[in-house]
Tab-separated table of C-alpha atoms in Angstrom:
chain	number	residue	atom	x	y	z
G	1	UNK	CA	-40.223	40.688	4.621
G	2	UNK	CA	-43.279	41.018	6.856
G	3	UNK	CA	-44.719	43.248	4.361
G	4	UNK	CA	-43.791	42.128	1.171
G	5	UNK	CA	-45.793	38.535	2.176
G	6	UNK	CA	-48.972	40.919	3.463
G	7	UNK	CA	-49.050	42.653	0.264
G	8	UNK	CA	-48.883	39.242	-2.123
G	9	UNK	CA	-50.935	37.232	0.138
G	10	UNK	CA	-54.127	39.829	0.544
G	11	UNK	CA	-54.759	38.284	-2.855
G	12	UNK	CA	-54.900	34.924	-1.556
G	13	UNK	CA	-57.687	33.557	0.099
G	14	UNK	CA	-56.683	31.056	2.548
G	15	UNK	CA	-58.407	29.945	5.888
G	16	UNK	CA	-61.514	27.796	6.172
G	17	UNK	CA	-63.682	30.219	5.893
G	18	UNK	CA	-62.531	31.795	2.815
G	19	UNK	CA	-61.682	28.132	1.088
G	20	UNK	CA	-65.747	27.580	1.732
G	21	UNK	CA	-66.488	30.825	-0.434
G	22	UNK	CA	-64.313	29.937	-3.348
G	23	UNK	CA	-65.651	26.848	-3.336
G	24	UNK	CA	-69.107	28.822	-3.848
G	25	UNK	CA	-67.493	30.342	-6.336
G	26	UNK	CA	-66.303	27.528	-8.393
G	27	UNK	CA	-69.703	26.143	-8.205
G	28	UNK	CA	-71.158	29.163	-9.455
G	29	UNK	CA	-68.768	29.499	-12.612
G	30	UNK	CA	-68.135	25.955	-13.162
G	31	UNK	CA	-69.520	25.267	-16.864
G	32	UNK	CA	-71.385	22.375	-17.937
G	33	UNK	CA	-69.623	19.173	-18.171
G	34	UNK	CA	-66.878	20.874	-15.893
G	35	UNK	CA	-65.971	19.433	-12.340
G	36	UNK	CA	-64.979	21.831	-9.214
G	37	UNK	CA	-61.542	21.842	-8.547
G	38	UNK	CA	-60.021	20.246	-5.744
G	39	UNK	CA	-56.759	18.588	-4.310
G	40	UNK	CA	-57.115	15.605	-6.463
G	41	UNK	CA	-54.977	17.105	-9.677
G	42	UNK	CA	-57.765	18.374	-10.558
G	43	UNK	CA	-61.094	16.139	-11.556
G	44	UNK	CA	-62.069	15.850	-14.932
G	45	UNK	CA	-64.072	18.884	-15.817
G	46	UNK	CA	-63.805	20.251	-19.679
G	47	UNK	CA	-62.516	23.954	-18.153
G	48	UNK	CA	-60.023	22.198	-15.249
G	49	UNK	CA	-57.112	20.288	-15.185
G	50	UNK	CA	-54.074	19.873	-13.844
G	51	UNK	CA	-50.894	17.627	-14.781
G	52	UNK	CA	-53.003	14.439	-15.141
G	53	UNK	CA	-55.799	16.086	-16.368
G	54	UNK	CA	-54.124	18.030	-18.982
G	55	UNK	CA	-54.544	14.748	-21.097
G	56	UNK	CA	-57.974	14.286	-23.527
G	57	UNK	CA	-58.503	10.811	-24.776
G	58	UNK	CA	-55.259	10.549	-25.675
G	59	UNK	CA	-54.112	13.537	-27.080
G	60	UNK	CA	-51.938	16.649	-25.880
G	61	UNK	CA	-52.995	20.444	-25.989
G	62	UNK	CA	-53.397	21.304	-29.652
G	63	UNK	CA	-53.113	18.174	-31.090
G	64	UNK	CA	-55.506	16.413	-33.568
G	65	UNK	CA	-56.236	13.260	-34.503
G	66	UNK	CA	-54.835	13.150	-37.933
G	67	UNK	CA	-51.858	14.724	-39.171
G	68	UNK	CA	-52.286	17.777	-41.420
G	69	UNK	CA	-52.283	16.612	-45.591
G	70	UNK	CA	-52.465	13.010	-44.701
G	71	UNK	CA	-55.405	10.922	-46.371
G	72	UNK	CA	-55.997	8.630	-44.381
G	73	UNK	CA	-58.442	5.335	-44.743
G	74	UNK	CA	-61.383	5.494	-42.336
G	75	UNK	CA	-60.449	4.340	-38.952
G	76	UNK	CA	-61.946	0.818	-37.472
G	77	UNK	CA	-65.232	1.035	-35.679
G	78	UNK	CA	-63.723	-0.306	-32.118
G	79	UNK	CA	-65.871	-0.493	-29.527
G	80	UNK	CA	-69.535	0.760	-30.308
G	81	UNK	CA	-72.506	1.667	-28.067
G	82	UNK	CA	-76.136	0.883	-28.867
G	83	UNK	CA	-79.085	3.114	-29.124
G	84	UNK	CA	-79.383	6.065	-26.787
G	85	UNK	CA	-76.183	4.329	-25.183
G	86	UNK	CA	-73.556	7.319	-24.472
G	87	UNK	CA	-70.284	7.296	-26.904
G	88	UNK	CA	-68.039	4.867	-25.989
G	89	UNK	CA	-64.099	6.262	-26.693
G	90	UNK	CA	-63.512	4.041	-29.757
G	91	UNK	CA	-66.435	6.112	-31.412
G	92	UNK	CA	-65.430	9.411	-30.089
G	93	UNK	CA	-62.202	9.084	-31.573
G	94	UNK	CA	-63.738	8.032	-34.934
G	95	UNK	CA	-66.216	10.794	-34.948
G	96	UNK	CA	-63.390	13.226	-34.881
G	97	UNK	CA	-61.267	11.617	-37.451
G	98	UNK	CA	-64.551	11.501	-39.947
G	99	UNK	CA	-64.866	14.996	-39.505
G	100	UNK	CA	-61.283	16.498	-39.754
G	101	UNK	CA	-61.076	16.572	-43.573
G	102	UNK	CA	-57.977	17.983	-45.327
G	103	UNK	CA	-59.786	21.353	-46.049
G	104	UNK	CA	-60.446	22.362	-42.286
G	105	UNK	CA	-57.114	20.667	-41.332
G	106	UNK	CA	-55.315	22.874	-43.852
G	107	UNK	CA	-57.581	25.992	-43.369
G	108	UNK	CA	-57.233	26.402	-39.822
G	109	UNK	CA	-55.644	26.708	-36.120
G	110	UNK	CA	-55.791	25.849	-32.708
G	111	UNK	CA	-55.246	26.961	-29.512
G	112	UNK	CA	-51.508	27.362	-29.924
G	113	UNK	CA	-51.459	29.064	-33.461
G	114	UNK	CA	-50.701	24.781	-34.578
G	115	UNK	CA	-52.476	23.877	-37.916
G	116	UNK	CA	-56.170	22.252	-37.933
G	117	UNK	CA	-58.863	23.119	-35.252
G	118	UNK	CA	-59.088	22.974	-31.647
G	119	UNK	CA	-61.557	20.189	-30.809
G	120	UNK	CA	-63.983	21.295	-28.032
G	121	UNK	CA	-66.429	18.519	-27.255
G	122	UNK	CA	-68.095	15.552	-28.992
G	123	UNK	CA	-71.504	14.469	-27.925
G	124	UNK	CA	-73.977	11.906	-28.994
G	125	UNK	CA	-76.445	13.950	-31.345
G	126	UNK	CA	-80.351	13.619	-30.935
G	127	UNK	CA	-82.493	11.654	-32.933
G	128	UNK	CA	-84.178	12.828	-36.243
G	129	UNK	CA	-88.145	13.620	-35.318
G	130	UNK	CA	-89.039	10.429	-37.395
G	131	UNK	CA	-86.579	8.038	-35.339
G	132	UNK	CA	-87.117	8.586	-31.789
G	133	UNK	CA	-89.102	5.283	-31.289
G	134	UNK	CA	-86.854	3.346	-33.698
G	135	UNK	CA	-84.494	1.031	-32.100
G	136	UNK	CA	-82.722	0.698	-35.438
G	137	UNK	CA	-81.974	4.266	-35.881
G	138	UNK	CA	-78.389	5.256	-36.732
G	139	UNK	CA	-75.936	6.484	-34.002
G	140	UNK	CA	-74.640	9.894	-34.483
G	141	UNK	CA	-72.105	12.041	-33.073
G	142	UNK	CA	-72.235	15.735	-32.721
G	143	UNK	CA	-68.375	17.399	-32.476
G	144	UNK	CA	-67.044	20.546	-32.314
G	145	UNK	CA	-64.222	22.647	-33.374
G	146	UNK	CA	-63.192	26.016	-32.654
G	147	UNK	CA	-61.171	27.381	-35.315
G	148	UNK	CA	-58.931	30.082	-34.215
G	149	UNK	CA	-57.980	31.273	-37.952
G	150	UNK	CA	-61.347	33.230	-38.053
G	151	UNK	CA	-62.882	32.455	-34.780
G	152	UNK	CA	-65.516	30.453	-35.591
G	153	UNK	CA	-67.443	27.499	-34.626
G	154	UNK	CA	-67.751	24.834	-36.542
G	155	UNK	CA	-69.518	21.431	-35.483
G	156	UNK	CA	-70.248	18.679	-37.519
G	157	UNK	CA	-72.657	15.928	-37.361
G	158	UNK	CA	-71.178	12.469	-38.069
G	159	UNK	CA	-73.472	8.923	-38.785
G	160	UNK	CA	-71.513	6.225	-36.908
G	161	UNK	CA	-73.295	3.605	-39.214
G	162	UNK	CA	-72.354	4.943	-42.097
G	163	UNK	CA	-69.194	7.121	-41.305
G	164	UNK	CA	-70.254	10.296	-43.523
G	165	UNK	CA	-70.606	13.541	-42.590
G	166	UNK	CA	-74.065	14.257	-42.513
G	167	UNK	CA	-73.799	18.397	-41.937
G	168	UNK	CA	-71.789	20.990	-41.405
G	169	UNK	CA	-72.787	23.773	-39.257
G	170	UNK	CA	-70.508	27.190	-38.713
G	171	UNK	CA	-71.027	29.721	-36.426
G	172	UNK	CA	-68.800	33.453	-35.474
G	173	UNK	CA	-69.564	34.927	-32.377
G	174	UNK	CA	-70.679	32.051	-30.589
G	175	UNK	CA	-68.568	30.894	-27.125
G	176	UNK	CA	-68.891	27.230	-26.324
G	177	UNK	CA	-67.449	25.540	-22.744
G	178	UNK	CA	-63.719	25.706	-22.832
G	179	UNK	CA	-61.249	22.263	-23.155
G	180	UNK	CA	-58.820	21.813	-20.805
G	181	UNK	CA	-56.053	22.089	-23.629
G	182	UNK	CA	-57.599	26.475	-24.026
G	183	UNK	CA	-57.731	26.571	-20.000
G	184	UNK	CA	-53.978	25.557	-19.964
G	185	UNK	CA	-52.694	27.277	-23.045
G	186	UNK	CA	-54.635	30.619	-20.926
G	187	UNK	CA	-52.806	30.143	-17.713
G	188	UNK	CA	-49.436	29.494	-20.074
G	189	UNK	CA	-49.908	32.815	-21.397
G	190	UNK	CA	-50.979	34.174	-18.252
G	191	UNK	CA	-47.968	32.948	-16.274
G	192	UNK	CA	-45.605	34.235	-19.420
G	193	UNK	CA	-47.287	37.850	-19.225
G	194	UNK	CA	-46.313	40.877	-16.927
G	195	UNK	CA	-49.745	41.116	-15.374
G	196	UNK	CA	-48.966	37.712	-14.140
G	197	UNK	CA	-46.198	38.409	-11.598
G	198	UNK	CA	-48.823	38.974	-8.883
G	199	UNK	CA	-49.913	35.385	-9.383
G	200	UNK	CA	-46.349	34.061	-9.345
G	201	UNK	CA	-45.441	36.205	-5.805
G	202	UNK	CA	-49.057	34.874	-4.399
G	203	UNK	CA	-47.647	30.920	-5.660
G	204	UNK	CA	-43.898	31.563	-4.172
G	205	UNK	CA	-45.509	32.797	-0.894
G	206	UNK	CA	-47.861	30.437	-0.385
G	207	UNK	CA	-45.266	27.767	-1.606
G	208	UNK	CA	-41.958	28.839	-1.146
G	209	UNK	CA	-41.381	27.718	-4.999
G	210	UNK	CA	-41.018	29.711	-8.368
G	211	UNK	CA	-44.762	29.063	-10.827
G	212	UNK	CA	-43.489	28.388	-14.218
G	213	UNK	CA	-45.729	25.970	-15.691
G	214	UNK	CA	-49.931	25.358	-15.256
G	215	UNK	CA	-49.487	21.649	-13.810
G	216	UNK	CA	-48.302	23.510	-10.722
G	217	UNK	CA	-51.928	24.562	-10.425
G	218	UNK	CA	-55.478	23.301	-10.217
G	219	UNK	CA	-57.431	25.442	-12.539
G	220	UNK	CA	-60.721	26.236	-13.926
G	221	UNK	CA	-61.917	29.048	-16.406
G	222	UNK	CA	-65.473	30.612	-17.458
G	223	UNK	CA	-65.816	32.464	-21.036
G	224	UNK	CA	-65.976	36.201	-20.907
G	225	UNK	CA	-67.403	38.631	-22.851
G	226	UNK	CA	-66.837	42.377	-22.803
G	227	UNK	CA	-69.642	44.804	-21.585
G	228	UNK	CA	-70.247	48.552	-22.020
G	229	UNK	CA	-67.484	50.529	-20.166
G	230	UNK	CA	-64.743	48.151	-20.204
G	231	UNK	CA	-61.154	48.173	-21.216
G	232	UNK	CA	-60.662	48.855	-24.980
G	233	UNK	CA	-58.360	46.017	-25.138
G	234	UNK	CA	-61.072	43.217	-24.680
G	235	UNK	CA	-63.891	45.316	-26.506
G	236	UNK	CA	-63.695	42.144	-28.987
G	237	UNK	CA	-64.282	39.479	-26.243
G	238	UNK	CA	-67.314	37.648	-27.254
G	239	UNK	CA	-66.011	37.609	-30.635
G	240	UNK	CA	-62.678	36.637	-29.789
G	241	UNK	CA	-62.411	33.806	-27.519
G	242	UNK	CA	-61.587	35.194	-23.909
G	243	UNK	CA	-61.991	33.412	-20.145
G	244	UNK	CA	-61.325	34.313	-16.726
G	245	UNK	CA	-59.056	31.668	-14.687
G	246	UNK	CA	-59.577	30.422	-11.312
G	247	UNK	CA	-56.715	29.448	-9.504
G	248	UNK	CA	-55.851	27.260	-6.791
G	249	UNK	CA	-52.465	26.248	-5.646
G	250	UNK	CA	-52.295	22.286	-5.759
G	251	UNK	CA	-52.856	21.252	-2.081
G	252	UNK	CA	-52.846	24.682	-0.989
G	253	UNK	CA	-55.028	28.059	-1.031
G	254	UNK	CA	-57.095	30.122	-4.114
G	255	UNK	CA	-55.323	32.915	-5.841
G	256	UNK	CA	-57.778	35.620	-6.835
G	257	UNK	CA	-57.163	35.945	-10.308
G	258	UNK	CA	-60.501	37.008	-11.683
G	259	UNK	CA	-59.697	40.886	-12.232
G	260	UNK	CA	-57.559	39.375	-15.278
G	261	UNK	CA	-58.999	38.743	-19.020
G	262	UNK	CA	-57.027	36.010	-21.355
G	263	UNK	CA	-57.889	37.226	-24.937
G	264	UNK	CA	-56.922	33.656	-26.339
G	265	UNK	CA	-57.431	35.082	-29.653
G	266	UNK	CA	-55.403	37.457	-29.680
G	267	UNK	CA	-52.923	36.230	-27.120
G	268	UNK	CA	-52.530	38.772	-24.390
G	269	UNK	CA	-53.925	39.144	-21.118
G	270	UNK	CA	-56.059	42.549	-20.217
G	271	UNK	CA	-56.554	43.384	-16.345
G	272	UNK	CA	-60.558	44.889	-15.882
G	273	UNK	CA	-60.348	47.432	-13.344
């Protein structure tokens, strides 16, 4: 038994010591907009979450606003900022109902392989050129989907005054910070896969339990994108929409996890070396 908990738990870096440099880590990799993780279930960073976390304004993992073929009327204004004034969630949720129309709800997929796109952030957009010293200028709303169907970017820039669509922007090969609904669905299909029975020993040993699910876990993830000499099987990374988790039992120690590639994509999980 003495050797079977050696051999899981050299991947597990416990201690003070070690804690301190995966919490260098973390800081390193942590994204934009993304919090480290810690003991708390998990902060609110766009790549973390945990069980509390795991909801965004609202809505579960692969879930939109509006369901697929509905027409709906345009939703109530709510709550509204003013000027510069960051979005308040009334508007954020508006924003993304303006910009799901039928034809990207019908023409595409999320995270989970669930029709319409997998919302990734929305953000107050800058002012035109000509408006940045008019107080009256219209609020706008830049959001973003990532639409698994083709992988491709698509954001769209919403006026709250007006509630139009004011343009369309897509984009292949491009890699934006990853919502907590991709981190999770990664570290479902990671826990699901045979390359991730070393993470489920490291979890039992340091915990004594059986890992089935990601809100047993604090987690964060970083995009990745393949370089010369790596595995065939995540040559298309970069194109396809691959991360690397970071893992941390809750209240407990890291599990090194990083020599593993989710290919979201594609669905499958690639170990690097």
């Amino acid at each position: 038994m003495r050797k079977i908990v050696h051999r899981h738990l050299g991947k597990v870096m416990a201690g003070a010591g070690i804690a301190v440099a995966g919490t260098a880590v973390m800081v390193a990799v942590t994204l934009p907009g993304s919090a480290g993780a810690d003991d708390s279930d998990g902060g609110q960073g766009a790549g973390q979450t945990s069980q509390q976390a795991g909801q965004d304004q609202g809505q579960g993992p692969g879930q939109t606003a509006v369901q697929p073929g509905v027409v709906e009327q345009a939703p109530a204004d709510g709550d509204t900022g003013k000027g510069r004034d960051p979005l308040t969630d009334d508007e954020a949720k508006r924003v993304e109902q303006l910009a799901l129309d039928r034809q990207l709800l019908r023409t595409s997929e999320n995270v989970e392989g669930d029709r319409g796109p997998q919302r990734i952030t929305v953000n107050l957009a800058e002012p035109e050129a000509d408006e940045l010293d008019d107080p009256a200028a219209p609020r706008r709303a830049d959001v973003s989907f990532y639409d698994y169907k083709d992988d491709s970017l698509v954001t769209k820039t919403v006026n709250l005054d007006t509630g139009k669509v004011e343009q369309t922007d897509t984009q292949q090969g491009v890699q934006p910070p990853l919502s907590r609904a991709e981190t999770v669905e990664a570290a479902q299909l990671l826990i699901a896969d045979p390359l991730g029975a070393g993470l489920k020993a490291d979890y039992k040993d340091a915990t004594d339990k059986e890992l089935t699910s990601p809100d047993q876990l604090v987690l964060s993830s970083m995009v990745f994108r393949a370089t010369p000499g790596m595995p065939a099987a995540i040559a298309d990374c970069g194109e396809h929409r691959c991360l690397r988790l970071f893992v941390k039992v809750k209240n407990g120690p890291w599990i090194d996890s990083r020599d593993l590639v989710v290919d979201l994509s594609a669905r499958k999980v690639t170990k690097t070396g």
